[in-house]
Coordinates of C-alpha atoms in Angstrom, one line a residue:
M16 CA 0.0 0.0 0.0
R17 CA 2.8 2.4 0.9
K18 CA 4.5 1.7 -2.4
F19 CA 1.3 2.4 -4.2
F20 CA 0.8 5.8 -2.6
R21 CA 4.4 6.7 -3.1
Q22 CA 4.0 6.0 -6.8
L23 CA 0.9 8.2 -7.2
P24 CA 1.5 11.5 -9.0
L25 CA 1.4 14.5 -6.7
S26 CA -1.8 15.9 -8.3
R27 CA -3.6 12.6 -7.4
K28 CA -2.2 12.6 -3.9
L29 CA -3.4 16.2 -3.3
T30 CA -6.8 15.3 -4.9
L31 CA -7.1 12.3 -2.6
I32 CA -6.3 14.5 0.5
G33 CA -9.1 16.8 -0.5
A34 CA -11.5 14.1 -1.6
I35 CA -11.6 12.1 1.7
P36 CA -13.0 14.9 3.9
L37 CA -15.2 16.0 1.0
I38 CA -16.7 12.6 0.6
F39 CA -17.3 12.5 4.4
L40 CA -19.0 15.9 4.2
C41 CA -21.1 14.7 1.3
Y42 CA -22.1 11.6 3.3
I43 CA -23.3 13.8 6.2
A44 CA -25.1 16.2 3.9
F45 CA -26.8 13.2 2.2
Q46 CA -27.9 11.8 5.6
L47 CA -29.3 15.2 6.7
Y48 CA -31.2 15.6 3.5
S49 CA -32.4 12.0 3.6
E50 CA -33.8 12.5 7.1
K51 CA -35.6 15.7 6.0
S52 CA -36.9 13.8 2.9
K53 CA -38.2 10.9 5.1
K54 CA -40.0 13.4 7.3
V55 CA -41.6 15.0 4.3
D56 CA -42.6 11.5 2.9
L57 CA -44.2 10.6 6.3
L58 CA -46.2 13.8 6.3
R59 CA -47.4 13.1 2.7
L60 CA -48.4 9.7 4.0
Y61 CA -50.4 11.3 6.8
T62 CA -52.1 13.5 4.3
E63 CA -53.0 10.5 2.2
R64 CA -54.2 8.7 5.3
I65 CA -56.6 11.6 6.0
Y66 CA -58.1 11.1 2.6
Q67 CA -58.2 7.4 3.2
S68 CA -60.1 7.9 6.5
E69 CA -62.6 10.2 4.7
N70 CA -63.2 7.5 2.1
L71 CA -63.6 4.8 4.7
S72 CA -66.1 7.0 6.5
K73 CA -68.0 7.5 3.3
L74 CA -68.0 3.7 2.7
I75 CA -69.3 3.0 6.2
D76 CA -72.0 5.6 5.7
A77 CA -72.9 4.2 2.3
L78 CA -73.1 0.7 3.7
Q79 CA -75.4 1.9 6.5
N80 CA -77.7 3.5 4.0
E81 CA -77.6 0.3 1.9
R82 CA -78.3 -1.8 5.0
K83 CA -81.4 0.3 5.7
L84 CA -82.7 0.1 2.1
S85 CA -82.0 -3.6 2.0
F86 CA -83.7 -4.1 5.3
D87 CA -86.8 -2.2 4.0
L88 CA -86.9 -4.3 0.8
S89 CA -86.8 -7.5 2.8
L90 CA -89.9 -6.3 4.7
D91 CA -91.8 -4.8 1.8
P92 CA -90.8 -4.8 -1.9
K93 CA -92.3 -1.3 -2.1
L94 CA -89.9 0.1 0.4
G95 CA -86.7 -0.7 -1.4
A96 CA -86.7 2.3 -3.8
G97 CA -83.3 3.8 -4.3
L98 CA -81.4 0.6 -3.4
H99 CA -79.7 0.2 -6.8
S100 CA -78.5 3.8 -6.9
Q101 CA -77.2 3.4 -3.3
R102 CA -75.3 0.3 -4.3
H103 CA -73.7 2.2 -7.2
E104 CA -72.6 4.9 -4.7
T105 CA -71.2 2.2 -2.4
D106 CA -69.3 0.5 -5.3
T107 CA -67.8 3.9 -6.4
V108 CA -66.3 4.4 -2.9
I109 CA -65.0 0.8 -2.9
R110 CA -63.2 1.3 -6.3
R111 CA -61.7 4.5 -5.0
L112 CA -60.3 2.7 -2.0
K113 CA -58.9 -0.1 -4.2
L114 CA -56.9 2.5 -6.1
N115 CA -55.3 3.6 -2.8
K116 CA -51.6 2.4 -2.5
D117 CA -51.6 2.4 1.3
I118 CA -50.4 -1.1 2.4
S119 CA -53.0 -1.1 5.2
L120 CA -55.8 -1.3 2.6
L121 CA -54.1 -4.0 0.4
R122 CA -56.9 -6.5 -0.5
F123 CA -59.0 -5.0 2.3
E124 CA -62.2 -6.8 1.0
E125 CA -60.7 -10.2 2.1
Y126 CA -60.5 -9.3 5.8
T127 CA -63.4 -6.9 6.3
F128 CA -66.2 -9.2 5.2
M129 CA -66.6 -7.0 2.1
N130 CA -66.0 -10.1 -0.1
G131 CA -69.4 -11.3 1.0
L132 CA -71.2 -8.1 -0.2
R133 CA -71.9 -9.6 -3.6
D134 CA -73.5 -12.7 -2.0
I135 CA -75.8 -10.8 0.4
R136 CA -76.9 -8.6 -2.4
K137 CA -77.7 -11.6 -4.6
K138 CA -79.8 -13.1 -1.8
I139 CA -81.6 -9.8 -1.2
D140 CA -82.5 -9.6 -4.9
Q141 CA -83.7 -13.2 -4.9
K142 CA -85.8 -12.7 -1.7
Q143 CA -83.7 -15.3 0.1
A144 CA -82.2 -13.1 2.9
G145 CA -84.2 -12.3 6.0
S146 CA -84.0 -9.0 7.9
G147 CA -81.8 -10.5 10.6
E148 CA -79.3 -11.9 8.1
I149 CA -79.2 -8.6 6.3
M150 CA -78.6 -6.6 9.5
S151 CA -75.9 -9.0 10.6
A152 CA -74.0 -9.1 7.3
Y153 CA -73.9 -5.3 6.9
T154 CA -73.1 -4.7 10.6
N155 CA -70.1 -7.0 10.5
M156 CA -68.7 -5.2 7.4
I157 CA -69.3 -1.8 9.1
F158 CA -67.6 -2.9 12.3
R159 CA -64.6 -4.4 10.5
L160 CA -64.1 -1.3 8.3
N161 CA -64.3 0.9 11.3
T162 CA -61.2 -0.8 12.7
L163 CA -59.2 0.4 9.7
N164 CA -60.5 3.9 10.0
T165 CA -57.7 5.2 12.2
S166 CA -55.1 7.9 11.4
F167 CA -51.4 7.8 12.2
P168 CA -50.6 8.0 15.9
A169 CA -50.2 11.6 17.0
T170 CA -47.2 10.8 19.1
R171 CA -44.9 11.8 16.3
I172 CA -43.0 14.9 17.3
F173 CA -43.9 16.8 14.1
L174 CA -47.7 15.9 14.6
K175 CA -47.9 17.4 18.0
P176 CA -49.5 20.6 16.8
I177 CA -52.5 18.6 15.4
A178 CA -52.5 15.7 17.9
N179 CA -55.8 16.7 19.5
E180 CA -57.5 17.2 16.2
L181 CA -56.4 13.7 15.0
T182 CA -57.7 12.2 18.3
A183 CA -61.0 14.1 17.9
Q184 CA -61.3 12.7 14.3
R185 CA -60.8 9.1 15.5
L186 CA -63.4 9.5 18.2
L187 CA -65.9 11.1 15.9
T188 CA -65.5 8.2 13.5
E189 CA -66.2 5.7 16.3
M190 CA -69.2 7.8 17.4
L191 CA -70.7 7.8 13.9
T192 CA -70.2 4.1 13.5
Y193 CA -71.9 3.1 16.8
L194 CA -74.6 5.7 16.3
G195 CA -75.4 4.2 12.9
I196 CA -75.7 0.7 14.5
I197 CA -78.0 2.0 17.3
R198 CA -80.4 3.9 15.0
S199 CA -80.6 0.9 12.6
N200 CA -81.6 -1.4 15.5
I201 CA -84.2 1.1 16.7
F202 CA -85.5 1.4 13.2
N203 CA -85.8 -2.4 13.0
V204 CA -87.9 -2.7 16.1
L205 CA -90.0 0.4 15.3
H206 CA -90.8 -1.2 11.9
T207 CA -91.5 -4.7 13.2
R208 CA -92.6 -3.9 16.8
E209 CA -91.2 -7.3 17.7
F210 CA -88.5 -8.2 20.3
V211 CA -88.3 -4.6 21.4
A212 CA -86.9 -5.3 24.9
E213 CA -84.5 -8.0 23.5
T214 CA -83.2 -5.7 20.8
L215 CA -82.7 -2.8 23.2
L216 CA -80.9 -5.1 25.6
G217 CA -78.6 -6.4 22.9
T218 CA -77.9 -2.8 21.8
Q219 CA -77.3 -1.4 25.2
G220 CA -73.6 -2.3 25.1
V221 CA -73.2 -0.5 21.8
Y222 CA -74.9 2.5 23.4
K223 CA -72.6 2.4 26.4
V224 CA -69.6 2.3 24.1
Y225 CA -70.9 5.3 22.2
N226 CA -71.2 7.2 25.4
T227 CA -67.6 6.4 26.4
Y228 CA -66.4 7.7 23.0
E229 CA -68.4 10.9 23.4
T230 CA -67.0 11.3 27.0
E231 CA -63.5 10.8 25.7
F232 CA -64.2 13.2 22.9
R233 CA -65.2 15.9 25.4
I234 CA -62.0 15.3 27.4
K235 CA -59.4 15.1 24.6
A236 CA -60.8 17.4 21.8
P237 CA -59.6 21.0 21.7
A238 CA -62.0 23.5 23.4
N239 CA -63.0 25.2 20.2
I240 CA -63.9 21.8 18.6
I241 CA -66.0 20.8 21.7
T242 CA -67.8 24.2 21.4
D243 CA -68.5 23.6 17.7
Y244 CA -69.7 20.1 18.5
E245 CA -72.2 21.4 21.1
N246 CA -73.5 24.0 18.7
T247 CA -73.9 21.4 16.0
K248 CA -75.7 19.1 18.4
N249 CA -78.1 21.8 19.6
R250 CA -78.9 23.2 16.2
T251 CA -79.6 20.0 14.4
Q252 CA -81.5 16.7 14.7
L253 CA -78.6 15.2 16.6
K254 CA -79.9 16.4 20.0
P255 CA -83.5 14.9 19.7
T256 CA -82.0 11.8 18.2
L257 CA -79.6 11.2 21.2
E258 CA -82.4 12.2 23.6
Y259 CA -84.8 9.6 22.1
I260 CA -82.0 7.0 22.3
D261 CA -81.2 7.8 25.9
S262 CA -84.9 7.7 26.8
S263 CA -85.4 4.4 25.1
F264 CA -82.6 2.7 27.0
K265 CA -83.7 4.1 30.3
K266 CA -87.2 2.7 29.9
F267 CA -86.2 -0.3 27.7
S268 CA -89.2 0.5 25.5
L269 CA -90.0 2.6 22.5
D270 CA -92.7 5.3 22.8
S271 CA -94.8 6.6 20.0
T272 CA -92.7 9.8 19.4
Y273 CA -91.6 8.5 16.0
T274 CA -92.7 6.0 13.4
A275 CA -90.1 3.9 11.8
E276 CA -89.8 6.2 8.8
E277 CA -89.8 9.3 10.9
W278 CA -87.1 7.9 13.1
W279 CA -85.0 7.1 10.1
S280 CA -85.4 10.6 8.7
V281 CA -84.6 12.3 12.0
S282 CA -81.6 10.0 12.8
D283 CA -80.4 10.3 9.2
N284 CA -80.3 14.1 9.6
A285 CA -78.5 13.7 12.9
I286 CA -75.8 11.5 11.3
D287 CA -75.5 13.8 8.3
S288 CA -75.0 16.7 10.7
L289 CA -72.4 14.9 12.7
R290 CA -70.7 13.7 9.4
A291 CA -70.7 17.3 8.1
F292 CA -69.2 18.5 11.4
Q293 CA -66.5 15.8 11.1
Q294 CA -65.9 16.8 7.4
S295 CA -65.3 20.4 8.5
L296 CA -62.9 19.2 11.0
W297 CA -61.2 17.1 8.3
E298 CA -60.7 20.3 6.3
V299 CA -59.1 22.1 9.2
T300 CA -56.9 19.1 10.0
R301 CA -55.9 18.7 6.3
E302 CA -55.0 22.4 6.1
K303 CA -52.8 22.1 9.2
V304 CA -51.1 18.9 7.9
N305 CA -50.5 20.6 4.6
G306 CA -49.1 23.6 6.4
I307 CA -46.7 21.4 8.4
L308 CA -45.9 19.5 5.1
Q309 CA -45.1 22.8 3.3
E310 CA -43.0 24.0 6.2
E311 CA -41.0 20.7 6.2
I312 CA -40.6 20.9 2.4
S313 CA -39.4 24.5 2.8
E314 CA -37.0 23.5 5.5
R315 CA -35.8 20.5 3.5
N316 CA -35.2 22.8 0.4
Q317 CA -33.4 25.3 2.6
T318 CA -31.3 22.5 4.0
L319 CA -30.5 21.4 0.5
V320 CA -29.5 24.9 -0.6
F321 CA -27.4 25.3 2.5
L322 CA -25.7 22.0 1.9
I323 CA -25.0 22.8 -1.7
L324 CA -23.6 26.2 -0.8
A325 CA -21.5 24.6 2.0
L326 CA -20.2 21.8 -0.3
S327 CA -19.5 24.4 -3.0
A328 CA -17.5 26.5 -0.6
V329 CA -15.5 23.5 0.5
I330 CA -15.0 22.3 -3.0
I331 CA -13.9 25.8 -4.1
L332 CA -11.6 26.1 -1.1
V333 CA -10.1 22.6 -1.5
S334 CA -9.8 23.2 -5.3
Y335 CA -8.1 26.5 -4.7
V336 CA -5.6 25.0 -2.3
L337 CA -4.9 22.1 -4.6
H338 CA -4.5 24.6 -7.5
I339 CA -2.0 26.7 -5.6
I340 CA 0.0 23.7 -4.5
S341 CA -0.1 22.2 -8.0
S342 CA 0.8 25.5 -9.6
M343 CA 3.8 25.9 -7.2
M344 CA 4.9 22.3 -7.9
K345 CA 4.4 22.9 -11.7
E346 CA 6.5 26.0 -11.5
L347 CA 9.2 24.1 -9.8
N348 CA 8.9 21.2 -12.3
N349 CA 9.1 23.6 -15.2
A350 CA 12.1 25.3 -13.7
A351 CA 13.8 21.9 -13.2
I352 CA 13.0 21.0 -16.8
K353 CA 14.4 24.3 -18.1
I354 CA 17.5 23.8 -16.0
A355 CA 17.8 20.3 -17.3
E356 CA 17.5 21.7 -20.9
G357 CA 20.3 24.1 -20.2
D358 CA 18.4 27.3 -19.5
A359 CA 20.5 29.2 -17.1
E360 CA 18.1 32.1 -16.6
V361 CA 15.2 30.5 -14.7
E362 CA 13.3 32.8 -12.3
I363 CA 11.5 31.1 -9.3
K364 CA 9.0 33.3 -7.4
I365 CA 8.1 30.8 -4.6
D366 CA 8.9 32.2 -1.2
S367 CA 6.7 30.0 1.1
K368 CA 8.1 28.8 4.5
D369 CA 7.3 25.1 4.0
A370 CA 8.7 22.1 2.2
I371 CA 7.9 23.6 -1.2
G372 CA 9.8 26.8 -0.3
S373 CA 12.7 24.6 0.8
L374 CA 12.6 22.8 -2.5
A375 CA 12.5 26.1 -4.3
D376 CA 15.6 27.2 -2.5
S377 CA 17.4 24.0 -3.5
I378 CA 16.4 24.5 -7.2
R379 CA 17.6 28.1 -7.0
K380 CA 21.0 26.9 -5.8
M381 CA 21.0 24.2 -8.5
E382 CA 20.1 26.9 -11.1
K383 CA 23.0 29.0 -10.0
Q384 CA 25.4 26.1 -10.3
V385 CA 24.0 25.2 -13.7
R386 CA 24.3 28.8 -14.9
E387 CA 28.0 28.8 -14.0
R388 CA 28.5 25.5 -15.8
T389 CA 26.4 26.7 -18.7
N390 CA 28.6 29.8 -19.2
E391 CA 31.6 27.5 -19.3
L392 CA 29.9 25.1 -21.7
K393 CA 28.9 28.0 -23.9
R394 CA 32.5 29.0 -24.3
T395 CA 33.5 25.4 -25.1
N396 CA 30.5 25.0 -27.5
T397 CA 31.4 28.2 -29.3
E398 CA 34.9 26.8 -30.0
L399 CA 33.4 23.4 -31.0
E400 CA 30.8 25.0 -33.3
R401 CA 33.6 27.0 -35.0
S402 CA 35.6 23.8 -35.4
N403 CA 32.5 22.0 -36.8
Q404 CA 31.7 24.8 -39.2
E405 CA 35.3 24.7 -40.4
L406 CA 35.1 20.9 -40.8
E407 CA 31.7 21.1 -42.6
Q408 CA 33.0 23.9 -44.8
F409 CA 36.1 21.8 -45.6
A410 CA 33.9 18.8 -46.5
Y411 CA 31.8 21.0 -48.7
V412 CA 34.8 22.6 -50.4
A413 CA 36.6 19.2 -50.7
S414 CA 33.6 17.4 -52.1
H415 CA 32.9 20.3 -54.5
D416 CA 36.5 20.6 -55.7
L417 CA 36.9 16.8 -56.0
Q418 CA 34.1 16.8 -58.7
E419 CA 36.4 18.5 -61.3
P420 CA 39.3 16.0 -61.3
L421 CA 36.7 13.2 -61.0
R422 CA 34.9 14.5 -64.0
K423 CA 38.2 14.5 -66.0
I424 CA 39.0 10.9 -64.9
R425 CA 35.5 9.8 -66.0
T426 CA 35.8 11.7 -69.3
F427 CA 39.2 10.1 -70.2
A428 CA 37.9 6.7 -69.1
D429 CA 34.8 7.0 -71.3
Y430 CA 37.1 8.2 -74.2
L431 CA 39.3 5.1 -73.8
Q432 CA 36.4 2.9 -73.5
K433 CA 34.8 4.3 -76.6
N434 CA 37.8 4.8 -78.9
N435 CA 40.6 2.5 -77.6
H436 CA 38.8 -0.3 -75.9
D437 CA 39.7 -2.9 -78.5
Q438 CA 43.4 -1.9 -78.5
L439 CA 43.7 -2.8 -74.8
T440 CA 44.5 -6.3 -73.6
E441 CA 41.8 -8.2 -71.8
Q442 CA 43.5 -7.4 -68.5
G443 CA 43.5 -3.7 -69.4
Q444 CA 39.9 -3.7 -70.4
K445 CA 39.0 -5.1 -66.9
Y446 CA 41.1 -2.4 -65.3
L447 CA 39.3 0.2 -67.4
D448 CA 35.9 -1.1 -66.4
K449 CA 36.9 -1.0 -62.7
I450 CA 38.0 2.6 -63.2
V451 CA 34.7 3.5 -64.7
T452 CA 32.7 1.7 -61.9
S453 CA 34.9 3.2 -59.2
S454 CA 34.6 6.7 -60.6
E455 CA 30.8 6.3 -60.8
R456 CA 30.7 5.3 -57.2
M457 CA 33.1 8.1 -56.3
K458 CA 30.7 10.5 -58.0
T459 CA 27.7 9.2 -55.9
I460 CA 29.7 9.5 -52.7
I461 CA 30.8 13.1 -53.5
T462 CA 27.2 14.0 -54.4
D463 CA 25.8 12.5 -51.2
L464 CA 28.6 14.1 -49.1
L465 CA 27.8 17.4 -50.7
Q466 CA 24.1 17.1 -49.9
Y467 CA 25.0 16.1 -46.3
S468 CA 27.3 19.1 -45.8
Q469 CA 24.8 21.5 -47.4
I470 CA 22.1 20.7 -44.8
S471 CA 23.7 23.0 -42.2
Y472 CA 23.9 25.9 -44.7
V473 CA 20.5 25.7 -46.3
K474 CA 18.8 29.1 -45.9
E475 CA 15.5 28.3 -47.5
Q476 CA 12.5 29.8 -45.9
V477 CA 10.4 27.6 -43.6
K478 CA 6.8 27.2 -44.9
K479 CA 3.8 25.0 -44.5
I480 CA 4.3 21.7 -46.3
D481 CA 1.5 19.3 -47.2
L482 CA 3.3 15.9 -46.6
N483 CA 0.6 14.3 -48.9
E484 CA 2.0 16.3 -51.8
T485 CA 5.5 15.5 -50.8
L486 CA 4.7 11.8 -50.8
N487 CA 3.1 12.1 -54.3
N488 CA 6.2 13.9 -55.7
V489 CA 8.5 11.1 -54.4
R490 CA 6.2 8.4 -55.7
S491 CA 6.4 10.1 -59.1
D492 CA 10.2 10.2 -58.9
L493 CA 10.4 6.5 -58.0
E494 CA 7.6 5.5 -60.4
L495 CA 9.9 3.3 -62.6
M496 CA 11.3 1.3 -59.7
I497 CA 7.8 1.0 -58.1
T498 CA 6.5 -0.4 -61.4
Q499 CA 9.4 -2.7 -62.0
K500 CA 9.1 -4.2 -58.5
K501 CA 5.3 -4.2 -58.5
A502 CA 5.4 -2.3 -55.2
I503 CA 2.3 -1.4 -53.1
I504 CA 2.3 1.7 -51.0
H505 CA -0.4 2.3 -48.4
S506 CA -0.6 5.7 -46.6
D507 CA -2.7 7.4 -44.0
K508 CA -3.7 11.0 -44.7
L509 CA -0.6 12.9 -43.7
P510 CA -0.6 16.2 -41.8
V511 CA 0.5 19.7 -42.9
M512 CA 3.7 20.9 -41.0
E513 CA 6.1 23.7 -41.1
G514 CA 9.5 22.8 -42.7
I515 CA 11.9 23.1 -45.6
E516 CA 10.4 21.5 -48.7
V517 CA 13.6 20.2 -50.3
Q518 CA 14.7 18.5 -47.1
L519 CA 11.4 16.8 -46.4
N520 CA 11.3 15.7 -50.0
Q521 CA 14.8 14.2 -49.6
L522 CA 13.7 12.5 -46.3
F523 CA 10.8 10.7 -48.0
Y524 CA 12.8 9.9 -51.1
N525 CA 15.6 8.2 -49.1
L526 CA 13.3 6.2 -46.9
L527 CA 11.1 4.9 -49.7
N528 CA 14.1 4.3 -52.0
N529 CA 15.7 2.2 -49.3
A530 CA 12.4 0.2 -48.8
L531 CA 12.3 -0.5 -52.5
K532 CA 16.0 -1.2 -52.8
F533 CA 16.2 -3.7 -49.9
S534 CA 13.1 -5.7 -50.8
K535 CA 13.1 -9.5 -50.9
E536 CA 13.8 -11.3 -54.1
G537 CA 10.6 -12.4 -55.8
V538 CA 8.4 -10.6 -53.3
S539 CA 6.4 -7.4 -54.2
P540 CA 7.4 -4.7 -51.7
V541 CA 4.6 -3.5 -49.5
I542 CA 5.3 -0.1 -47.8
T543 CA 2.9 1.2 -45.2
I544 CA 2.9 4.8 -44.0
T545 CA 0.9 5.6 -40.8
V546 CA 0.4 8.7 -38.7
K547 CA -0.6 8.8 -35.0
A548 CA 0.1 10.5 -31.7
P549 CA 3.5 9.8 -30.2
S550 CA 3.7 6.4 -28.6
K551 CA 4.8 5.8 -25.0
E552 CA 8.1 4.6 -26.4
H553 CA 8.8 8.0 -27.8
S554 CA 7.1 10.2 -25.2
Y555 CA 10.3 10.7 -23.3
N556 CA 11.9 12.4 -26.3
I557 CA 9.2 15.1 -26.3
F558 CA 10.8 16.5 -23.2
R559 CA 13.9 17.2 -25.2
F560 CA 11.9 19.6 -27.4
P561 CA 9.9 22.7 -26.7
S562 CA 6.7 21.8 -24.7
S563 CA 4.6 24.3 -26.7
S564 CA 4.8 22.2 -29.9
K565 CA 2.4 19.5 -31.0
Y566 CA 4.1 16.4 -32.3
F567 CA 3.0 13.5 -34.5
Q568 CA 4.6 10.1 -35.1
L569 CA 5.2 9.1 -38.7
S570 CA 5.9 5.4 -39.3
I571 CA 7.2 4.0 -42.6
A572 CA 7.2 0.2 -42.5
D573 CA 8.2 -2.3 -45.3
N574 CA 8.4 -6.1 -45.7
G575 CA 11.9 -6.2 -47.0
I576 CA 15.0 -8.1 -46.0
G577 CA 15.5 -6.2 -42.7
F578 CA 18.6 -6.3 -40.6
N579 CA 19.8 -7.2 -37.1
Q580 CA 18.4 -4.7 -34.5
E581 CA 21.8 -4.4 -32.8
Y582 CA 22.8 -2.2 -35.8
A583 CA 19.8 0.2 -35.3
E584 CA 22.0 3.1 -34.1
K585 CA 25.0 2.3 -36.4
I586 CA 23.0 2.8 -39.7
F587 CA 22.4 6.5 -39.0
E588 CA 26.2 7.2 -38.8
I589 CA 27.8 8.6 -42.0
F590 CA 29.6 6.1 -44.3
Q591 CA 28.3 3.2 -42.2
R592 CA 26.9 0.1 -44.1
L593 CA 25.7 -3.2 -42.8
G594 CA 27.8 -5.3 -45.3
S595 CA 28.3 -5.9 -48.9
E596 CA 24.7 -7.1 -49.4
H597 CA 23.5 -3.7 -48.3
S598 CA 24.6 -1.5 -51.2
G599 CA 24.9 2.3 -51.0
T600 CA 27.3 5.0 -49.8
G601 CA 26.3 5.0 -46.1
I602 CA 25.2 8.6 -46.3
G603 CA 21.5 8.3 -47.1
L604 CA 20.2 7.4 -43.6
A605 CA 22.7 9.8 -41.9
L606 CA 21.2 12.5 -44.2
C607 CA 17.7 11.4 -43.0
K608 CA 18.7 11.7 -39.4
K609 CA 20.2 15.2 -40.0
I610 CA 17.0 16.4 -41.8
V611 CA 14.8 15.1 -38.9
E612 CA 17.0 16.7 -36.3
N613 CA 17.2 19.9 -38.3
H614 CA 13.3 20.0 -38.0
K615 CA 13.6 19.4 -34.2
G616 CA 12.5 15.8 -34.6
Y617 CA 13.6 12.4 -33.6
I618 CA 14.1 9.2 -35.7
Q619 CA 14.6 5.6 -34.8
V620 CA 14.4 2.2 -36.5
H621 CA 13.0 -1.2 -35.6
S622 CA 14.0 -4.2 -37.7
K623 CA 14.5 -7.9 -37.8
T624 CA 16.4 -10.0 -40.4
G625 CA 14.0 -11.3 -43.0
E626 CA 11.0 -9.5 -41.4
G627 CA 11.1 -6.0 -42.7
T628 CA 12.0 -2.6 -41.3
T629 CA 10.0 0.2 -39.6
F630 CA 11.3 3.8 -39.3
D631 CA 9.5 5.9 -36.6
I632 CA 9.8 9.6 -36.9
L633 CA 8.7 12.2 -34.4
L634 CA 8.1 15.6 -35.9
P635 CA 6.5 18.9 -34.7
I636 CA 3.4 20.2 -36.5
S637 CA 4.5 23.9 -36.2
Q638 CA 7.9 24.5 -34.8
P639 CA 10.4 26.8 -36.4
V640 CA 13.4 25.0 -37.9
I641 CA 16.8 25.7 -36.4

């Protein structure tokens, strides 16, 4: 692990240092936002549960009405008017509840006796259900549905502001349910006038439970809700309804105050009044829950904004610190590179009192030493350059001046060969042929040497060169050899670069000429020219050149005879050949190397005997030629 971290680049180490606390901060921010989001989601669930409770209350009310109409129909077919429309209303509420995604209502028909609704309706329509069976079936469904009609517990800290309202809602629901059962039983005995005492005795427990819920409501509901309840009770049919019920259970008999239909109308109005009161309370409760929800959403959004701002500030601060450190290290790195390249005038502006400052001082001392050595080297290089120029000038003059006596030798040799060849002995003719051959080779050597020496003195203007045109020109010059050898040349689209046209033309000519010349016997030469970004193998060479330049790698590969890789450096030396089987003056590739270096480039070769040769050339797109 230690080795791994030691090998990491400085930029990655700094990024890692900043990233770890940042990730931790992001985790905390995410947790805070998640908690807020959960709270908002819970409040949304509470809102949905309020709507669910309303729908359950509506279903209970619808079932009570359907129970009454079904009961009437079982007693007298003329009394069941409106049953089918009431069933439709009941089914509408059931469908609405089925669409609710609350898990507490999942398949609720299976555990609330609601799955028996279809059967009891069928029996009622076929006149097979008695009044007792009808009352029992509907009452069971109503009781079971009522157990589902509860809101979330008000013990949640963020529900405290509406805890009393939620409790009052639950108690009102219970009161409505039990009141509905009581009035249905009273209606039953008023209608039949049978088993009055028995029915009242059986219903007495329900009445006592109703009274306990009303007592609890008066204790736990807010004062304003209790006042509203009393006003509703006194202004509606709820008061006479409760008074009649209370009187009936005290006497265990039903007086003649109401007929069955009158009782149903009065008690129906009472329940509608109590239901309307509950509905108004639902509206108030819903508004308060929505208010709490909106407040929580606002707080959550504010938390999110704060977290984003805090994270942004931390990111900016960490990024700024990393940028400063990276810039300081980059400045030191650039200074070190310039010193390594021989620049003795490097200015380092870092004055910090830390490890980086200490490193800067060390580099300043090194720069001072390099400057002193550079000045000494400059003096030495000046003398060497003067010597080299004299040697190159000598080579130029020598090769130029040698052409005249060589021309005379060749002229007289040609004359002898043309006019006196038959007068010579056979041995003399062989000697004359050797003179002609040697003079031709000498001419080639002098020409190549002259070209090599002229590279340093060429003053042609640097211009943009389309290497595709250069390649086409060379292919045209070598057309005869290409045709004779049936050579195939593949090439990528070559770039446009800044350079000296005649030198780049010579570079392509020499390399393609070599590929054609050193092809395998009986095998068509295949030459492939590719262009790509510098490979990793060459990347280190870029640091020898100006960093502002953009480089490309040009590769020229053939399928020729190749050579042993151990001679890869030797073939670029002047007058060096790899043996008699490799014809030539030994200047062509040395000339190529000088042209590439003259363009601030780099050339190397890869080869294997019998498997072809590849020349890789690294050149800048736009770099002034030295």
